[in-house]
Amino acid sequence: MGWTENFVMQNASQFELRLAQSPQDIRGAGRLRYRVFVEELGGNGPDVDHSARIERDVFDAHTDQLILVDPRRDPEAGDHVIGVYRLMRTEQYQRLGRYYSDTEYDLSSLLASGRKLLELGRSCVDPAYRGSTAMFQLWQGLAGYVAEHEIEILFGVASFHGTDPDALAQPLSHLYHAHLAPADLRPKARSYQRMDLLAKEAVDRPAAMKAVPSLIKAYLRLGGVVGDGAYIDAAFNTVDVCLVLDTARMSTKHRDLYTKPRP
C-alpha cells in the first residue's frame, strides 16, 4: 500500500502525522480550520457550519487532508487535530475540473506545463502549538507525499491578514520585485490587485520581510516564487498571493531543510 492509503508517522514529540480518513479526523480537521480561519481570522463561506464550528467547502470531498494529531487530545471531542494541509493532485483536479485557486488566479501557465501539480491549501496550526515543531513536521509529511506521487510543481494561495493592500505595500512590493515567478509558471490574479505598489528602491527589505507571514517565508526559503498580482478575498478577510514551487529548482540544501529529521 502506498503513502496515501497507509501512512502514519509518530515522532519523538508524540505527535502523529497521517491523512484524514476517519470521521473523527475529518471533523477534527474542520474544527481546527474553523478555529483558525473563522474565529481567529474572521473568515466565512457558504458551507461553513457555525453550529458545529466546522470550516469546510466543496473541495474537501475531492482532496486529501494531511493532519498532525496530538493523541493526548480526545478525538471524540474533535480537537485532536493540531495541524492541517489540504492537498489536491492532478488526478483529483481532473475528476473535479477545477482547483480552489482557479477562483482567484488564472492557472493557464501551470496547466500548460504538462507537469504533475499539487495544490496546497487550508494550511494551519493550532495557536497553542505555534512556535513548536508542528509546522516542520507537516512539511516533512508533505515532502513524503510529494515523493510518493512524483509531484513536480506545488502551488497555492497564501494569505496576509486584512484586506487593505496599501497597508501591505512593503511586503507585496518586495515579493513582486524579488520573487516574481518566471513567465512560463506565472499565474495571474483574476481580480487584479497590483503588487508593485512601491518602486524597488523604495522597499525596506528588513521591514518588508518582517511583515511576510511565516508560511510564505518558508516557501521563499525553498525557492518559491509568486504569481502576478494579489487577490483581495473579502470572505476570508485576507489579501492573497499565489505561491509556486518548482521542485526541480530546489537545491539539495533547501530540500534537506524540510526532509531530514531534526536532532
Short mmCIF file of C-alpha atoms in Angstrom, two decimals:
data_model
loop_
_atom_site.label_atom_id
_atom_site.label_comp_id
_atom_site.label_asym_id
_atom_site.label_seq_id
_atom_site.Cartn_x
_atom_site.Cartn_y
_atom_site.Cartn_z
CA MET A 1 0.00 0.00 0.00
CA GLY A 2 1.25 3.47 -0.83
CA TRP A 3 1.70 6.59 1.22
CA THR A 4 -1.81 7.88 0.51
CA GLU A 5 -3.56 4.75 1.74
CA ASN A 6 -1.41 3.77 4.70
CA PHE A 7 0.82 6.48 6.08
CA VAL A 8 1.22 7.12 9.79
CA MET A 9 4.29 8.73 11.35
CA GLN A 10 4.87 9.05 15.08
CA ASN A 11 7.88 11.01 16.25
CA ALA A 12 9.72 11.73 19.48
CA SER A 13 7.30 14.51 20.41
CA GLN A 14 4.41 12.00 20.31
CA PHE A 15 2.55 13.82 17.55
CA GLU A 16 1.12 11.65 14.79
CA LEU A 17 1.03 12.56 11.11
CA ARG A 18 -1.45 10.93 8.74
CA LEU A 19 -4.06 11.50 6.08
CA ALA A 20 -7.54 12.17 7.46
CA GLN A 21 -9.79 9.23 6.69
CA SER A 22 -11.94 8.53 9.75
CA PRO A 23 -14.99 10.69 10.55
CA GLN A 24 -13.21 11.86 13.71
CA ASP A 25 -10.16 13.02 11.75
CA ILE A 26 -12.22 14.80 9.09
CA ARG A 27 -14.29 16.50 11.78
CA GLY A 28 -11.14 17.41 13.71
CA ALA A 29 -9.58 18.99 10.62
CA GLY A 30 -12.72 21.03 10.02
CA ARG A 31 -12.82 22.20 13.62
CA LEU A 32 -9.19 23.31 13.52
CA ARG A 33 -9.84 25.16 10.28
CA TYR A 34 -12.83 26.85 11.94
CA ARG A 35 -10.75 27.97 14.93
CA VAL A 36 -8.09 29.46 12.68
CA PHE A 37 -9.87 30.77 9.58
CA VAL A 38 -13.22 31.76 11.09
CA GLU A 39 -12.66 32.56 14.77
CA GLU A 40 -9.10 33.87 14.55
CA LEU A 41 -9.01 35.47 11.10
CA GLY A 42 -12.67 36.41 10.66
CA GLY A 43 -13.36 34.34 7.54
CA ASN A 44 -16.64 32.85 6.39
CA GLY A 45 -18.12 30.87 3.50
CA PRO A 46 -21.36 29.33 2.23
CA ASP A 47 -20.51 25.84 3.53
CA VAL A 48 -19.19 26.83 6.96
CA ASP A 49 -21.12 25.09 9.75
CA HIS A 50 -21.16 27.62 12.58
CA SER A 51 -23.29 25.48 14.90
CA ALA A 52 -20.79 22.60 14.75
CA ARG A 53 -17.82 25.00 14.40
CA ILE A 54 -16.56 23.32 11.22
CA GLU A 55 -14.96 25.12 8.26
CA ARG A 56 -15.46 23.22 5.00
CA ASP A 57 -16.17 23.69 1.32
CA VAL A 58 -16.96 21.73 -1.85
CA PHE A 59 -13.29 20.89 -2.47
CA ASP A 60 -12.89 18.77 0.67
CA ALA A 61 -14.53 15.72 -0.91
CA HIS A 62 -12.01 15.77 -3.77
CA THR A 63 -8.80 16.32 -1.82
CA ASP A 64 -6.54 14.72 0.77
CA GLN A 65 -6.04 16.32 4.17
CA LEU A 66 -2.66 15.80 5.78
CA ILE A 67 -3.17 16.19 9.51
CA LEU A 68 -0.96 16.44 12.59
CA VAL A 69 -2.56 14.88 15.65
CA ASP A 70 -1.89 15.20 19.36
CA PRO A 71 -3.02 11.79 20.67
CA ARG A 72 -3.32 13.23 24.17
CA ARG A 73 -6.44 15.06 22.97
CA ASP A 74 -9.76 13.26 22.70
CA PRO A 75 -10.73 12.58 19.05
CA GLU A 76 -14.39 12.31 20.06
CA ALA A 77 -14.25 15.94 21.15
CA GLY A 78 -12.90 16.80 17.70
CA ASP A 79 -9.94 18.83 18.94
CA HIS A 80 -7.14 16.29 18.48
CA VAL A 81 -6.08 17.70 15.09
CA ILE A 82 -3.47 20.42 15.64
CA GLY A 83 -2.24 20.92 12.06
CA VAL A 84 -3.74 20.62 8.58
CA TYR A 85 -2.64 20.76 4.95
CA ARG A 86 -5.25 20.24 2.21
CA LEU A 87 -3.80 18.65 -0.94
CA MET A 88 -5.17 18.30 -4.47
CA ARG A 89 -3.20 16.29 -7.02
CA THR A 90 -3.55 16.49 -10.81
CA GLU A 91 -5.71 13.34 -10.88
CA GLN A 92 -8.12 14.79 -8.32
CA TYR A 93 -8.28 18.06 -10.24
CA GLN A 94 -9.12 16.19 -13.44
CA ARG A 95 -12.07 14.49 -11.76
CA LEU A 96 -13.46 17.73 -10.33
CA GLY A 97 -12.41 20.03 -13.18
CA ARG A 98 -11.07 22.92 -11.11
CA TYR A 99 -8.67 23.89 -8.37
CA TYR A 100 -9.56 26.11 -5.43
CA SER A 101 -7.02 28.63 -6.72
CA ASP A 102 -8.95 28.86 -10.00
CA THR A 103 -11.41 31.18 -8.28
CA GLU A 104 -8.63 33.72 -7.68
CA TYR A 105 -5.95 33.09 -10.32
CA ASP A 106 -5.63 32.19 -13.98
CA LEU A 107 -3.61 28.98 -13.79
CA SER A 108 -3.19 28.51 -17.56
CA SER A 109 0.61 28.63 -17.41
CA LEU A 110 0.77 25.86 -14.80
CA LEU A 111 -1.77 23.68 -16.58
CA ALA A 112 0.05 24.12 -19.90
CA SER A 113 3.33 22.96 -18.37
CA GLY A 114 2.23 19.32 -18.60
CA ARG A 115 3.92 18.61 -15.26
CA LYS A 116 2.43 16.91 -12.21
CA LEU A 117 0.86 19.55 -9.99
CA LEU A 118 -0.12 19.64 -6.33
CA GLU A 119 -2.30 22.41 -4.96
CA LEU A 120 -1.72 23.25 -1.30
CA GLY A 121 -4.42 24.91 0.75
CA ARG A 122 -6.05 25.44 4.14
CA SER A 123 -2.66 25.20 5.85
CA CYS A 124 -2.92 25.97 9.56
CA VAL A 125 -1.59 25.08 13.00
CA ASP A 126 -3.43 25.33 16.32
CA PRO A 127 -2.34 28.55 18.09
CA ALA A 128 -1.24 26.57 21.15
CA TYR A 129 1.33 24.67 19.04
CA ARG A 130 2.81 27.52 17.04
CA GLY A 131 6.49 28.03 17.69
CA SER A 132 6.89 24.28 18.23
CA THR A 133 7.97 21.75 15.60
CA ALA A 134 4.40 21.31 14.35
CA MET A 135 4.80 23.18 11.05
CA PHE A 136 8.14 21.50 10.41
CA GLN A 137 6.52 18.09 10.90
CA LEU A 138 3.75 18.95 8.46
CA TRP A 139 6.43 19.92 5.94
CA GLN A 140 8.15 16.56 6.46
CA GLY A 141 4.87 14.78 5.78
CA LEU A 142 4.30 16.94 2.73
CA ALA A 143 7.77 16.00 1.44
CA GLY A 144 6.86 12.32 1.74
CA TYR A 145 3.58 12.86 -0.08
CA VAL A 146 5.34 14.77 -2.87
CA ALA A 147 7.90 11.98 -3.30
CA GLU A 148 5.25 9.23 -3.30
CA HIS A 149 3.20 10.93 -6.01
CA GLU A 150 6.17 12.25 -8.01
CA ILE A 151 4.91 15.82 -7.78
CA GLU A 152 6.85 18.35 -9.84
CA ILE A 153 5.19 21.69 -9.03
CA LEU A 154 3.50 22.78 -5.82
CA PHE A 155 1.27 25.85 -5.75
CA GLY A 156 -1.49 27.52 -3.83
CA VAL A 157 -2.72 30.78 -2.40
CA ALA A 158 -1.22 32.12 0.82
CA SER A 159 -2.62 34.98 2.80
CA PHE A 160 -1.89 38.24 4.54
CA HIS A 161 -4.43 39.16 7.22
CA GLY A 162 -6.67 42.09 6.33
CA THR A 163 -7.98 43.41 3.03
CA ASP A 164 -6.12 46.73 2.64
CA PRO A 165 -3.31 46.29 0.08
CA ASP A 166 -1.89 49.73 0.83
CA ALA A 167 -1.15 48.61 4.39
CA LEU A 168 0.86 45.74 2.83
CA ALA A 169 2.75 47.88 0.31
CA GLN A 170 6.18 46.92 1.67
CA PRO A 171 5.82 43.10 1.67
CA LEU A 172 3.78 42.93 -1.55
CA SER A 173 6.25 45.14 -3.40
CA HIS A 174 9.19 43.10 -2.13
CA LEU A 175 7.58 39.84 -3.27
CA TYR A 176 6.96 41.32 -6.71
CA HIS A 177 10.46 42.75 -7.21
CA ALA A 178 12.45 39.89 -5.66
CA HIS A 179 10.34 36.73 -6.06
CA LEU A 180 8.19 37.01 -9.20
CA ALA A 181 7.63 33.66 -10.93
CA PRO A 182 9.14 33.08 -14.38
CA ALA A 183 6.70 33.83 -17.19
CA ASP A 184 6.14 30.16 -18.05
CA LEU A 185 4.98 29.37 -14.48
CA ARG A 186 3.28 32.65 -13.54
CA PRO A 187 -0.39 32.60 -12.50
CA LYS A 188 -2.19 35.94 -12.79
CA ALA A 189 -4.81 37.28 -10.40
CA ARG A 190 -8.30 37.34 -11.92
CA SER A 191 -9.44 40.36 -9.90
CA TYR A 192 -6.11 42.08 -10.31
CA GLN A 193 -4.54 44.00 -7.45
CA ARG A 194 -1.08 45.19 -8.41
CA MET A 195 1.71 44.18 -6.04
CA ASP A 196 4.38 46.67 -7.14
CA LEU A 197 2.90 49.45 -5.03
CA LEU A 198 6.40 50.75 -4.31
CA ALA A 199 9.39 51.08 -6.62
CA LYS A 200 12.14 48.55 -5.98
CA GLU A 201 14.46 51.17 -4.48
CA ALA A 202 11.73 52.32 -2.07
CA VAL A 203 11.34 48.88 -0.48
CA ASP A 204 12.78 48.48 3.02
CA ARG A 205 13.70 44.81 2.76
CA PRO A 206 14.03 44.07 6.51
CA ALA A 207 10.70 45.75 7.24
CA ALA A 208 9.10 44.02 4.27
CA MET A 209 10.27 40.57 5.32
CA LYS A 210 9.17 41.15 8.90
CA ALA A 211 5.64 41.70 7.58
CA VAL A 212 5.65 38.50 5.48
CA PRO A 213 3.78 35.61 7.20
CA SER A 214 5.99 32.73 8.33
CA LEU A 215 4.40 30.25 5.94
CA ILE A 216 5.21 32.43 2.93
CA LYS A 217 8.77 32.87 4.23
CA ALA A 218 9.12 29.08 4.38
CA TYR A 219 8.18 28.77 0.70
CA LEU A 220 10.60 31.54 -0.24
CA ARG A 221 13.45 29.75 1.59
CA LEU A 222 12.74 26.70 -0.58
CA GLY A 223 12.90 28.76 -3.75
CA GLY A 224 9.22 29.59 -4.00
CA VAL A 225 8.03 32.43 -6.24
CA VAL A 226 4.79 34.38 -6.59
CA GLY A 227 2.28 34.96 -9.35
CA ASP A 228 1.42 38.31 -10.91
CA GLY A 229 -0.99 40.31 -8.79
CA ALA A 230 -2.61 39.89 -5.41
CA TYR A 231 -6.23 38.94 -4.82
CA ILE A 232 -8.43 40.51 -2.16
CA ASP A 233 -10.53 37.77 -0.56
CA ALA A 234 -13.23 39.66 1.34
CA ALA A 235 -14.93 36.47 2.57
CA PHE A 236 -11.77 35.33 4.34
CA ASN A 237 -10.60 38.84 5.30
CA THR A 238 -7.26 38.39 3.52
CA VAL A 239 -5.03 39.62 0.73
CA ASP A 240 -3.79 36.54 -1.13
CA VAL A 241 -0.75 35.82 -3.26
CA CYS A 242 -0.24 32.73 -5.40
CA LEU A 243 2.89 30.80 -4.50
CA VAL A 244 4.61 28.41 -6.91
CA LEU A 245 7.39 25.97 -6.02
CA ASP A 246 9.17 24.05 -8.78
CA THR A 247 10.79 21.02 -7.16
CA ALA A 248 13.34 20.80 -9.99
CA ARG A 249 14.76 24.17 -8.93
CA MET A 250 15.20 23.29 -5.27
CA SER A 251 18.79 22.86 -4.13
CA THR A 252 19.82 19.86 -2.02
CA LYS A 253 20.43 22.25 0.87
CA HIS A 254 16.89 23.55 0.65
CA ARG A 255 15.38 20.07 0.37
CA ASP A 256 17.25 18.96 3.46
CA LEU A 257 15.69 21.78 5.50
CA TYR A 258 12.34 20.03 5.34
CA THR A 259 13.05 16.39 4.61
CA LYS A 260 15.79 15.46 7.10
CA PRO A 261 14.73 14.76 10.70
CA ARG A 262 15.87 17.25 13.28
CA PRO A 263 18.21 16.01 16.01
#
